[in-house]
Amino acid sequence: MKSEPFFHGWRLTAARVLALLVVIAIMVLAFVYRDVASQLGTYGYIGIFLLSIIANATIIIPVPGIAITFTMGAVFNPIGVALAAGAGAALGELTGYLMGFSGQGVIDDNPTFQRLVGWMERFGAWVVVTLAIIPNPLFDLAGMAAGALRMPIAKFLLWAWIGKTIKMLLFAYAGATSVGWMMSLFGGIP
């Protein structure tokens, strides 16, 4: 006798509603506390991690997380910045994943989403890591596709972290090297 999966029937509906409520709560909190968020950069790597969560948790409201990483790469060790920002970005992207898990029927008709679902079915986690590396707004849809396809959450987080960390490393090093370049360009600023 074959047993039913745990998330089936009312449990699946309850999990989807809960996931949607979590996404809405995170977005509201990010909007309400946006002034407090701007001060987190003064807390070093922990602040970078928290800012990166906030920047990547928003689905509708764009937040410039890459600009924070670029700037902090000039202040702190770029590898540490990339690791903190990559981990925060991967956790922040769970909102897209949860949105896909909770609202499969809502986004199924979008042609871009359907294309991403097809890629995810064929190439799996490679789509997640590739889109996480490329600075683009499509990663929210990739997270939604991963959630809708019920990719294991640990697998999604791992591949999102790898891709986001690679991207953040590039931007952190760009920030770190741009300071020296600007100083040489302008002959040093007293």
mmCIF file with all atom_site columns, C-alpha atoms in Angstrom:
data_model
loop_
_atom_site.group_PDB
_atom_site.id
_atom_site.type_symbol
_atom_site.label_atom_id
_atom_site.label_alt_id
_atom_site.label_comp_id
_atom_site.label_asym_id
_atom_site.label_entity_id
_atom_site.label_seq_id
_atom_site.pdbx_PDB_ins_code
_atom_site.Cartn_x
_atom_site.Cartn_y
_atom_site.Cartn_z
_atom_site.occupancy
_atom_site.B_iso_or_equiv
_atom_site.pdbx_formal_charge
_atom_site.auth_seq_id
_atom_site.auth_comp_id
_atom_site.auth_asym_id
_atom_site.auth_atom_id
_atom_site.pdbx_PDB_model_num
ATOM 1   C CA . MET A 1 1   ? 0.000  0.000  0.000   1.00 0.00 ? 1   MET A CA 1
ATOM 2   C CA . LYS A 1 2   ? 1.373  3.347  -1.074  1.00 0.00 ? 2   LYS A CA 1
ATOM 3   C CA . SER A 1 3   ? 1.200  6.127  1.523   1.00 0.00 ? 3   SER A CA 1
ATOM 4   C CA . GLU A 1 4   ? 0.304  9.703  0.638   1.00 0.00 ? 4   GLU A CA 1
ATOM 5   C CA . PRO A 1 5   ? 2.956  12.413 0.946   1.00 0.00 ? 5   PRO A CA 1
ATOM 6   C CA . PHE A 1 6   ? 2.809  14.549 4.081   1.00 0.00 ? 6   PHE A CA 1
ATOM 7   C CA . PHE A 1 7   ? 1.956  17.721 2.136   1.00 0.00 ? 7   PHE A CA 1
ATOM 8   C CA . HIS A 1 8   ? -1.281 16.575 0.555   1.00 0.00 ? 8   HIS A CA 1
ATOM 9   C CA . GLY A 1 9   ? -4.847 17.855 0.774   1.00 0.00 ? 9   GLY A CA 1
ATOM 10  C CA . TRP A 1 10  ? -5.469 20.242 3.647   1.00 0.00 ? 10  TRP A CA 1
ATOM 11  C CA . ARG A 1 11  ? -1.813 20.153 4.768   1.00 0.00 ? 11  ARG A CA 1
ATOM 12  C CA . LEU A 1 12  ? -0.692 21.314 1.332   1.00 0.00 ? 12  LEU A CA 1
ATOM 13  C CA . THR A 1 13  ? -3.262 24.123 1.351   1.00 0.00 ? 13  THR A CA 1
ATOM 14  C CA . ALA A 1 14  ? -2.239 25.162 4.876   1.00 0.00 ? 14  ALA A CA 1
ATOM 15  C CA . ALA A 1 15  ? 1.465  25.111 3.933   1.00 0.00 ? 15  ALA A CA 1
ATOM 16  C CA . ARG A 1 16  ? 0.789  27.235 0.846   1.00 0.00 ? 16  ARG A CA 1
ATOM 17  C CA . VAL A 1 17  ? -1.241 29.793 2.806   1.00 0.00 ? 17  VAL A CA 1
ATOM 18  C CA . LEU A 1 18  ? 1.434  29.937 5.515   1.00 0.00 ? 18  LEU A CA 1
ATOM 19  C CA . ALA A 1 19  ? 4.194  30.388 2.913   1.00 0.00 ? 19  ALA A CA 1
ATOM 20  C CA . LEU A 1 20  ? 2.257  33.212 1.256   1.00 0.00 ? 20  LEU A CA 1
ATOM 21  C CA . LEU A 1 21  ? 1.693  34.927 4.627   1.00 0.00 ? 21  LEU A CA 1
ATOM 22  C CA . VAL A 1 22  ? 5.419  34.670 5.427   1.00 0.00 ? 22  VAL A CA 1
ATOM 23  C CA . VAL A 1 23  ? 6.307  36.281 2.077   1.00 0.00 ? 23  VAL A CA 1
ATOM 24  C CA . ILE A 1 24  ? 3.823  39.118 2.645   1.00 0.00 ? 24  ILE A CA 1
ATOM 25  C CA . ALA A 1 25  ? 5.083  39.675 6.207   1.00 0.00 ? 25  ALA A CA 1
ATOM 26  C CA . ILE A 1 26  ? 8.721  39.835 5.060   1.00 0.00 ? 26  ILE A CA 1
ATOM 27  C CA . MET A 1 27  ? 7.903  42.337 2.320   1.00 0.00 ? 27  MET A CA 1
ATOM 28  C CA . VAL A 1 28  ? 5.899  44.545 4.700   1.00 0.00 ? 28  VAL A CA 1
ATOM 29  C CA . LEU A 1 29  ? 8.678  44.445 7.318   1.00 0.00 ? 29  LEU A CA 1
ATOM 30  C CA . ALA A 1 30  ? 11.308 45.302 4.687   1.00 0.00 ? 30  ALA A CA 1
ATOM 31  C CA . PHE A 1 31  ? 9.244  48.317 3.624   1.00 0.00 ? 31  PHE A CA 1
ATOM 32  C CA . VAL A 1 32  ? 8.393  49.508 7.151   1.00 0.00 ? 32  VAL A CA 1
ATOM 33  C CA . TYR A 1 33  ? 11.956 49.176 8.467   1.00 0.00 ? 33  TYR A CA 1
ATOM 34  C CA . ARG A 1 34  ? 13.805 50.402 5.361   1.00 0.00 ? 34  ARG A CA 1
ATOM 35  C CA . ASP A 1 35  ? 15.384 53.284 7.319   1.00 0.00 ? 35  ASP A CA 1
ATOM 36  C CA . VAL A 1 36  ? 16.761 50.904 9.950   1.00 0.00 ? 36  VAL A CA 1
ATOM 37  C CA . ALA A 1 37  ? 18.097 48.652 7.196   1.00 0.00 ? 37  ALA A CA 1
ATOM 38  C CA . SER A 1 38  ? 20.281 51.437 5.817   1.00 0.00 ? 38  SER A CA 1
ATOM 39  C CA . GLN A 1 39  ? 22.165 51.545 9.143   1.00 0.00 ? 39  GLN A CA 1
ATOM 40  C CA . LEU A 1 40  ? 22.997 47.818 9.112   1.00 0.00 ? 40  LEU A CA 1
ATOM 41  C CA . GLY A 1 41  ? 26.109 48.374 6.993   1.00 0.00 ? 41  GLY A CA 1
ATOM 42  C CA . THR A 1 42  ? 27.875 49.750 10.065  1.00 0.00 ? 42  THR A CA 1
ATOM 43  C CA . TYR A 1 43  ? 27.702 46.284 11.678  1.00 0.00 ? 43  TYR A CA 1
ATOM 44  C CA . GLY A 1 44  ? 30.303 44.713 9.385   1.00 0.00 ? 44  GLY A CA 1
ATOM 45  C CA . TYR A 1 45  ? 29.756 41.265 7.949   1.00 0.00 ? 45  TYR A CA 1
ATOM 46  C CA . ILE A 1 46  ? 26.629 40.633 10.040  1.00 0.00 ? 46  ILE A CA 1
ATOM 47  C CA . GLY A 1 47  ? 25.148 43.865 8.689   1.00 0.00 ? 47  GLY A CA 1
ATOM 48  C CA . ILE A 1 48  ? 26.061 42.873 5.128   1.00 0.00 ? 48  ILE A CA 1
ATOM 49  C CA . PHE A 1 49  ? 24.404 39.481 5.686   1.00 0.00 ? 49  PHE A CA 1
ATOM 50  C CA . LEU A 1 50  ? 21.205 41.086 7.044   1.00 0.00 ? 50  LEU A CA 1
ATOM 51  C CA . LEU A 1 51  ? 21.086 43.750 4.311   1.00 0.00 ? 51  LEU A CA 1
ATOM 52  C CA . SER A 1 52  ? 21.500 41.042 1.704   1.00 0.00 ? 52  SER A CA 1
ATOM 53  C CA . ILE A 1 53  ? 18.592 39.063 3.157   1.00 0.00 ? 53  ILE A CA 1
ATOM 54  C CA . ILE A 1 54  ? 16.400 42.166 3.023   1.00 0.00 ? 54  ILE A CA 1
ATOM 55  C CA . ALA A 1 55  ? 17.532 43.129 -0.492  1.00 0.00 ? 55  ALA A CA 1
ATOM 56  C CA . ASN A 1 56  ? 16.782 39.669 -1.871  1.00 0.00 ? 56  ASN A CA 1
ATOM 57  C CA . ALA A 1 57  ? 13.603 38.988 0.113   1.00 0.00 ? 57  ALA A CA 1
ATOM 58  C CA . THR A 1 58  ? 11.642 41.633 -1.727  1.00 0.00 ? 58  THR A CA 1
ATOM 59  C CA . ILE A 1 59  ? 9.853  40.369 -4.809  1.00 0.00 ? 59  ILE A CA 1
ATOM 60  C CA . ILE A 1 60  ? 7.992  43.459 -5.963  1.00 0.00 ? 60  ILE A CA 1
ATOM 61  C CA . ILE A 1 61  ? 10.077 46.239 -4.387  1.00 0.00 ? 61  ILE A CA 1
ATOM 62  C CA . PRO A 1 62  ? 13.628 46.354 -5.850  1.00 0.00 ? 62  PRO A CA 1
ATOM 63  C CA . VAL A 1 63  ? 16.443 46.948 -3.350  1.00 0.00 ? 63  VAL A CA 1
ATOM 64  C CA . PRO A 1 64  ? 20.031 47.567 -4.575  1.00 0.00 ? 64  PRO A CA 1
ATOM 65  C CA . GLY A 1 65  ? 21.819 44.670 -2.859  1.00 0.00 ? 65  GLY A CA 1
ATOM 66  C CA . ILE A 1 66  ? 24.622 44.594 -5.425  1.00 0.00 ? 66  ILE A CA 1
ATOM 67  C CA . ALA A 1 67  ? 25.441 48.264 -4.739  1.00 0.00 ? 67  ALA A CA 1
ATOM 68  C CA . ILE A 1 68  ? 25.816 47.444 -1.037  1.00 0.00 ? 68  ILE A CA 1
ATOM 69  C CA . THR A 1 69  ? 28.156 44.552 -1.855  1.00 0.00 ? 69  THR A CA 1
ATOM 70  C CA . PHE A 1 70  ? 30.181 46.740 -4.236  1.00 0.00 ? 70  PHE A CA 1
ATOM 71  C CA . THR A 1 71  ? 30.566 49.472 -1.611  1.00 0.00 ? 71  THR A CA 1
ATOM 72  C CA . MET A 1 72  ? 31.356 47.117 1.266   1.00 0.00 ? 72  MET A CA 1
ATOM 73  C CA . GLY A 1 73  ? 33.930 45.316 -0.906  1.00 0.00 ? 73  GLY A CA 1
ATOM 74  C CA . ALA A 1 74  ? 35.935 48.545 -0.823  1.00 0.00 ? 74  ALA A CA 1
ATOM 75  C CA . VAL A 1 75  ? 35.709 48.706 2.984   1.00 0.00 ? 75  VAL A CA 1
ATOM 76  C CA . PHE A 1 76  ? 36.033 45.075 4.135   1.00 0.00 ? 76  PHE A CA 1
ATOM 77  C CA . ASN A 1 77  ? 37.733 41.920 2.837   1.00 0.00 ? 77  ASN A CA 1
ATOM 78  C CA . PRO A 1 78  ? 35.968 41.138 -0.475  1.00 0.00 ? 78  PRO A CA 1
ATOM 79  C CA . ILE A 1 79  ? 35.892 37.385 0.240   1.00 0.00 ? 79  ILE A CA 1
ATOM 80  C CA . GLY A 1 80  ? 34.200 37.937 3.602   1.00 0.00 ? 80  GLY A CA 1
ATOM 81  C CA . VAL A 1 81  ? 31.774 40.380 1.996   1.00 0.00 ? 81  VAL A CA 1
ATOM 82  C CA . ALA A 1 82  ? 30.943 37.858 -0.747  1.00 0.00 ? 82  ALA A CA 1
ATOM 83  C CA . LEU A 1 83  ? 30.385 35.020 1.734   1.00 0.00 ? 83  LEU A CA 1
ATOM 84  C CA . ALA A 1 84  ? 28.141 37.141 3.965   1.00 0.00 ? 84  ALA A CA 1
ATOM 85  C CA . ALA A 1 85  ? 26.228 38.689 1.060   1.00 0.00 ? 85  ALA A CA 1
ATOM 86  C CA . GLY A 1 86  ? 25.894 35.342 -0.762  1.00 0.00 ? 86  GLY A CA 1
ATOM 87  C CA . ALA A 1 87  ? 24.487 33.595 2.305   1.00 0.00 ? 87  ALA A CA 1
ATOM 88  C CA . GLY A 1 88  ? 22.069 36.446 2.969   1.00 0.00 ? 88  GLY A CA 1
ATOM 89  C CA . ALA A 1 89  ? 21.011 36.588 -0.672  1.00 0.00 ? 89  ALA A CA 1
ATOM 90  C CA . ALA A 1 90  ? 20.290 32.852 -0.788  1.00 0.00 ? 90  ALA A CA 1
ATOM 91  C CA . LEU A 1 91  ? 18.168 33.060 2.369   1.00 0.00 ? 91  LEU A CA 1
ATOM 92  C CA . GLY A 1 92  ? 16.382 36.142 1.050   1.00 0.00 ? 92  GLY A CA 1
ATOM 93  C CA . GLU A 1 93  ? 15.493 34.307 -2.153  1.00 0.00 ? 93  GLU A CA 1
ATOM 94  C CA . LEU A 1 94  ? 13.401 31.881 -0.121  1.00 0.00 ? 94  LEU A CA 1
ATOM 95  C CA . THR A 1 95  ? 10.539 34.360 -0.518  1.00 0.00 ? 95  THR A CA 1
ATOM 96  C CA . GLY A 1 96  ? 10.413 33.615 -4.250  1.00 0.00 ? 96  GLY A CA 1
ATOM 97  C CA . TYR A 1 97  ? 10.657 29.895 -3.540  1.00 0.00 ? 97  TYR A CA 1
ATOM 98  C CA . LEU A 1 98  ? 7.808  30.103 -1.008  1.00 0.00 ? 98  LEU A CA 1
ATOM 99  C CA . MET A 1 99  ? 5.755  32.211 -3.406  1.00 0.00 ? 99  MET A CA 1
ATOM 100 C CA . GLY A 1 100 ? 6.096  29.495 -6.047  1.00 0.00 ? 100 GLY A CA 1
ATOM 101 C CA . PHE A 1 101 ? 5.251  26.810 -3.519  1.00 0.00 ? 101 PHE A CA 1
ATOM 102 C CA . SER A 1 102 ? 2.197  28.675 -2.261  1.00 0.00 ? 102 SER A CA 1
ATOM 103 C CA . GLY A 1 103 ? 0.810  30.068 -5.490  1.00 0.00 ? 103 GLY A CA 1
ATOM 104 C CA . GLN A 1 104 ? 1.409  27.571 -8.247  1.00 0.00 ? 104 GLN A CA 1
ATOM 105 C CA . GLY A 1 105 ? -1.902 28.308 -9.953  1.00 0.00 ? 105 GLY A CA 1
ATOM 106 C CA . VAL A 1 106 ? -1.357 32.075 -9.917  1.00 0.00 ? 106 VAL A CA 1
ATOM 107 C CA . ILE A 1 107 ? 1.853  32.162 -11.966 1.00 0.00 ? 107 ILE A CA 1
ATOM 108 C CA . ASP A 1 108 ? 1.430  29.091 -14.178 1.00 0.00 ? 108 ASP A CA 1
ATOM 109 C CA . ASP A 1 109 ? 0.140  31.108 -17.169 1.00 0.00 ? 109 ASP A CA 1
ATOM 110 C CA . ASN A 1 110 ? 3.191  33.390 -17.465 1.00 0.00 ? 110 ASN A CA 1
ATOM 111 C CA . PRO A 1 111 ? 5.199  32.370 -20.596 1.00 0.00 ? 111 PRO A CA 1
ATOM 112 C CA . THR A 1 112 ? 8.549  33.321 -19.036 1.00 0.00 ? 112 THR A CA 1
ATOM 113 C CA . PHE A 1 113 ? 7.687  31.262 -15.980 1.00 0.00 ? 113 PHE A CA 1
ATOM 114 C CA . GLN A 1 114 ? 6.738  28.312 -18.194 1.00 0.00 ? 114 GLN A CA 1
ATOM 115 C CA . ARG A 1 115 ? 10.080 28.554 -20.001 1.00 0.00 ? 115 ARG A CA 1
ATOM 116 C CA . LEU A 1 116 ? 11.914 28.566 -16.654 1.00 0.00 ? 116 LEU A CA 1
ATOM 117 C CA . VAL A 1 117 ? 9.903  25.554 -15.486 1.00 0.00 ? 117 VAL A CA 1
ATOM 118 C CA . GLY A 1 118 ? 10.938 23.709 -18.649 1.00 0.00 ? 118 GLY A CA 1
ATOM 119 C CA . TRP A 1 119 ? 14.590 24.573 -18.070 1.00 0.00 ? 119 TRP A CA 1
ATOM 120 C CA . MET A 1 120 ? 14.307 23.509 -14.417 1.00 0.00 ? 120 MET A CA 1
ATOM 121 C CA . GLU A 1 121 ? 12.785 20.182 -15.403 1.00 0.00 ? 121 GLU A CA 1
ATOM 122 C CA . ARG A 1 122 ? 15.612 19.560 -17.893 1.00 0.00 ? 122 ARG A CA 1
ATOM 123 C CA . PHE A 1 123 ? 18.633 21.056 -16.151 1.00 0.00 ? 123 PHE A CA 1
ATOM 124 C CA . GLY A 1 124 ? 17.529 21.308 -12.502 1.00 0.00 ? 124 GLY A CA 1
ATOM 125 C CA . ALA A 1 125 ? 19.887 23.040 -10.124 1.00 0.00 ? 125 ALA A CA 1
ATOM 126 C CA . TRP A 1 126 ? 22.137 24.334 -12.924 1.00 0.00 ? 126 TRP A CA 1
ATOM 127 C CA . VAL A 1 127 ? 19.391 26.796 -13.834 1.00 0.00 ? 127 VAL A CA 1
ATOM 128 C CA . VAL A 1 128 ? 19.330 28.034 -10.231 1.00 0.00 ? 128 VAL A CA 1
ATOM 129 C CA . VAL A 1 129 ? 23.102 28.531 -10.014 1.00 0.00 ? 129 VAL A CA 1
ATOM 130 C CA . THR A 1 130 ? 23.361 30.113 -13.481 1.00 0.00 ? 130 THR A CA 1
ATOM 131 C CA . LEU A 1 131 ? 20.554 32.614 -12.904 1.00 0.00 ? 131 LEU A CA 1
ATOM 132 C CA . ALA A 1 132 ? 21.913 33.365 -9.418  1.00 0.00 ? 132 ALA A CA 1
ATOM 133 C CA . ILE A 1 133 ? 25.264 34.380 -10.932 1.00 0.00 ? 133 ILE A CA 1
ATOM 134 C CA . ILE A 1 134 ? 23.757 36.671 -13.559 1.00 0.00 ? 134 ILE A CA 1
ATOM 135 C CA . PRO A 1 135 ? 22.508 40.028 -12.190 1.00 0.00 ? 135 PRO A CA 1
ATOM 136 C CA . ASN A 1 136 ? 18.922 39.955 -13.448 1.00 0.00 ? 136 ASN A CA 1
ATOM 137 C CA . PRO A 1 137 ? 15.386 40.147 -12.101 1.00 0.00 ? 137 PRO A CA 1
ATOM 138 C CA . LEU A 1 138 ? 14.554 36.664 -13.453 1.00 0.00 ? 138 LEU A CA 1
ATOM 139 C CA . PHE A 1 139 ? 15.931 34.950 -10.378 1.00 0.00 ? 139 PHE A CA 1
ATOM 140 C CA . ASP A 1 140 ? 12.679 35.631 -8.505  1.00 0.00 ? 140 ASP A CA 1
ATOM 141 C CA . LEU A 1 141 ? 10.881 33.645 -11.207 1.00 0.00 ? 141 LEU A CA 1
ATOM 142 C CA . ALA A 1 142 ? 13.515 30.899 -10.979 1.00 0.00 ? 142 ALA A CA 1
ATOM 143 C CA . GLY A 1 143 ? 12.893 30.696 -7.236  1.00 0.00 ? 143 GLY A CA 1
ATOM 144 C CA . MET A 1 144 ? 9.164  30.539 -7.880  1.00 0.00 ? 144 MET A CA 1
ATOM 145 C CA . ALA A 1 145 ? 9.706  27.757 -10.427 1.00 0.00 ? 145 ALA A CA 1
ATOM 146 C CA . ALA A 1 146 ? 11.846 25.824 -7.939  1.00 0.00 ? 146 ALA A CA 1
ATOM 147 C CA . GLY A 1 147 ? 9.127  26.183 -5.302  1.00 0.00 ? 147 GLY A CA 1
ATOM 148 C CA . ALA A 1 148 ? 6.353  25.223 -7.711  1.00 0.00 ? 148 ALA A CA 1
ATOM 149 C CA . LEU A 1 149 ? 8.322  22.135 -8.803  1.00 0.00 ? 149 LEU A CA 1
ATOM 150 C CA . ARG A 1 150 ? 9.008  21.353 -5.137  1.00 0.00 ? 150 ARG A CA 1
ATOM 151 C CA . MET A 1 151 ? 12.769 21.272 -5.519  1.00 0.00 ? 151 MET A CA 1
ATOM 152 C CA . PRO A 1 152 ? 14.091 20.276 -2.079  1.00 0.00 ? 152 PRO A CA 1
ATOM 153 C CA . ILE A 1 153 ? 14.627 23.482 -0.129  1.00 0.00 ? 153 ILE A CA 1
ATOM 154 C CA . ALA A 1 154 ? 18.163 22.506 0.951   1.00 0.00 ? 154 ALA A CA 1
ATOM 155 C CA . LYS A 1 155 ? 19.125 21.889 -2.691  1.00 0.00 ? 155 LYS A CA 1
ATOM 156 C CA . PHE A 1 156 ? 17.649 25.247 -3.731  1.00 0.00 ? 156 PHE A CA 1
ATOM 157 C CA . LEU A 1 157 ? 19.501 27.056 -0.932  1.00 0.00 ? 157 LEU A CA 1
ATOM 158 C CA . LEU A 1 158 ? 22.819 25.358 -1.727  1.00 0.00 ? 158 LEU A CA 1
ATOM 159 C CA . TRP A 1 159 ? 22.742 26.173 -5.445  1.00 0.00 ? 159 TRP A CA 1
ATOM 160 C CA . ALA A 1 160 ? 21.384 29.685 -4.868  1.00 0.00 ? 160 ALA A CA 1
ATOM 161 C CA . TRP A 1 161 ? 24.158 30.283 -2.307  1.00 0.00 ? 161 TRP A CA 1
ATOM 162 C CA . ILE A 1 162 ? 26.853 29.079 -4.718  1.00 0.00 ? 162 ILE A CA 1
ATOM 163 C CA . GLY A 1 163 ? 25.583 31.293 -7.541  1.00 0.00 ? 163 GLY A CA 1
ATOM 164 C CA . LYS A 1 164 ? 24.899 34.340 -5.374  1.00 0.00 ? 164 LYS A CA 1
ATOM 165 C CA . THR A 1 165 ? 28.314 34.053 -3.681  1.00 0.00 ? 165 THR A CA 1
ATOM 166 C CA . ILE A 1 166 ? 30.097 33.939 -7.051  1.00 0.00 ? 166 ILE A CA 1
ATOM 167 C CA . LYS A 1 167 ? 28.155 37.025 -8.181  1.00 0.00 ? 167 LYS A CA 1
ATOM 168 C CA . MET A 1 168 ? 28.792 38.870 -4.915  1.00 0.00 ? 168 MET A CA 1
ATOM 169 C CA . LEU A 1 169 ? 32.498 37.990 -5.086  1.00 0.00 ? 169 LEU A CA 1
ATOM 170 C CA . LEU A 1 170 ? 32.741 39.634 -8.500  1.00 0.00 ? 170 LEU A CA 1
ATOM 171 C CA . PHE A 1 171 ? 31.008 42.791 -7.262  1.00 0.00 ? 171 PHE A CA 1
ATOM 172 C CA . ALA A 1 172 ? 32.940 42.913 -3.970  1.00 0.00 ? 172 ALA A CA 1
ATOM 173 C CA . TYR A 1 173 ? 36.260 42.659 -5.839  1.00 0.00 ? 173 TYR A CA 1
ATOM 174 C CA . ALA A 1 174 ? 35.069 45.280 -8.314  1.00 0.00 ? 174 ALA A CA 1
ATOM 175 C CA . GLY A 1 175 ? 34.359 47.577 -5.367  1.00 0.00 ? 175 GLY A CA 1
ATOM 176 C CA . ALA A 1 176 ? 37.725 46.825 -3.769  1.00 0.00 ? 176 ALA A CA 1
ATOM 177 C CA . THR A 1 177 ? 39.720 47.451 -6.945  1.00 0.00 ? 177 THR A CA 1
ATOM 178 C CA . SER A 1 178 ? 37.760 50.514 -7.993  1.00 0.00 ? 178 SER A CA 1
ATOM 179 C CA . VAL A 1 179 ? 38.967 52.471 -4.966  1.00 0.00 ? 179 VAL A CA 1
ATOM 180 C CA . GLY A 1 180 ? 42.614 52.017 -5.976  1.00 0.00 ? 180 GLY A CA 1
ATOM 181 C CA . TRP A 1 181 ? 41.778 52.791 -9.591  1.00 0.00 ? 181 TRP A CA 1
ATOM 182 C CA . MET A 1 182 ? 39.913 55.972 -8.624  1.00 0.00 ? 182 MET A CA 1
ATOM 183 C CA . MET A 1 183 ? 42.794 57.068 -6.372  1.00 0.00 ? 183 MET A CA 1
ATOM 184 C CA . SER A 1 184 ? 45.317 56.580 -9.191  1.00 0.00 ? 184 SER A CA 1
ATOM 185 C CA . LEU A 1 185 ? 43.012 58.279 -11.695 1.00 0.00 ? 185 LEU A CA 1
ATOM 186 C CA . PHE A 1 186 ? 42.591 61.396 -9.584  1.00 0.00 ? 186 PHE A CA 1
ATOM 187 C CA . GLY A 1 187 ? 46.090 61.358 -8.080  1.00 0.00 ? 187 GLY A CA 1
ATOM 188 C CA . GLY A 1 188 ? 44.906 60.610 -4.566  1.00 0.00 ? 188 GLY A CA 1
ATOM 189 C CA . ILE A 1 189 ? 42.316 62.487 -2.606  1.00 0.00 ? 189 ILE A CA 1
ATOM 190 C CA . PRO A 1 190 ? 43.510 64.050 0.662   1.00 0.00 ? 190 PRO A CA 1
#
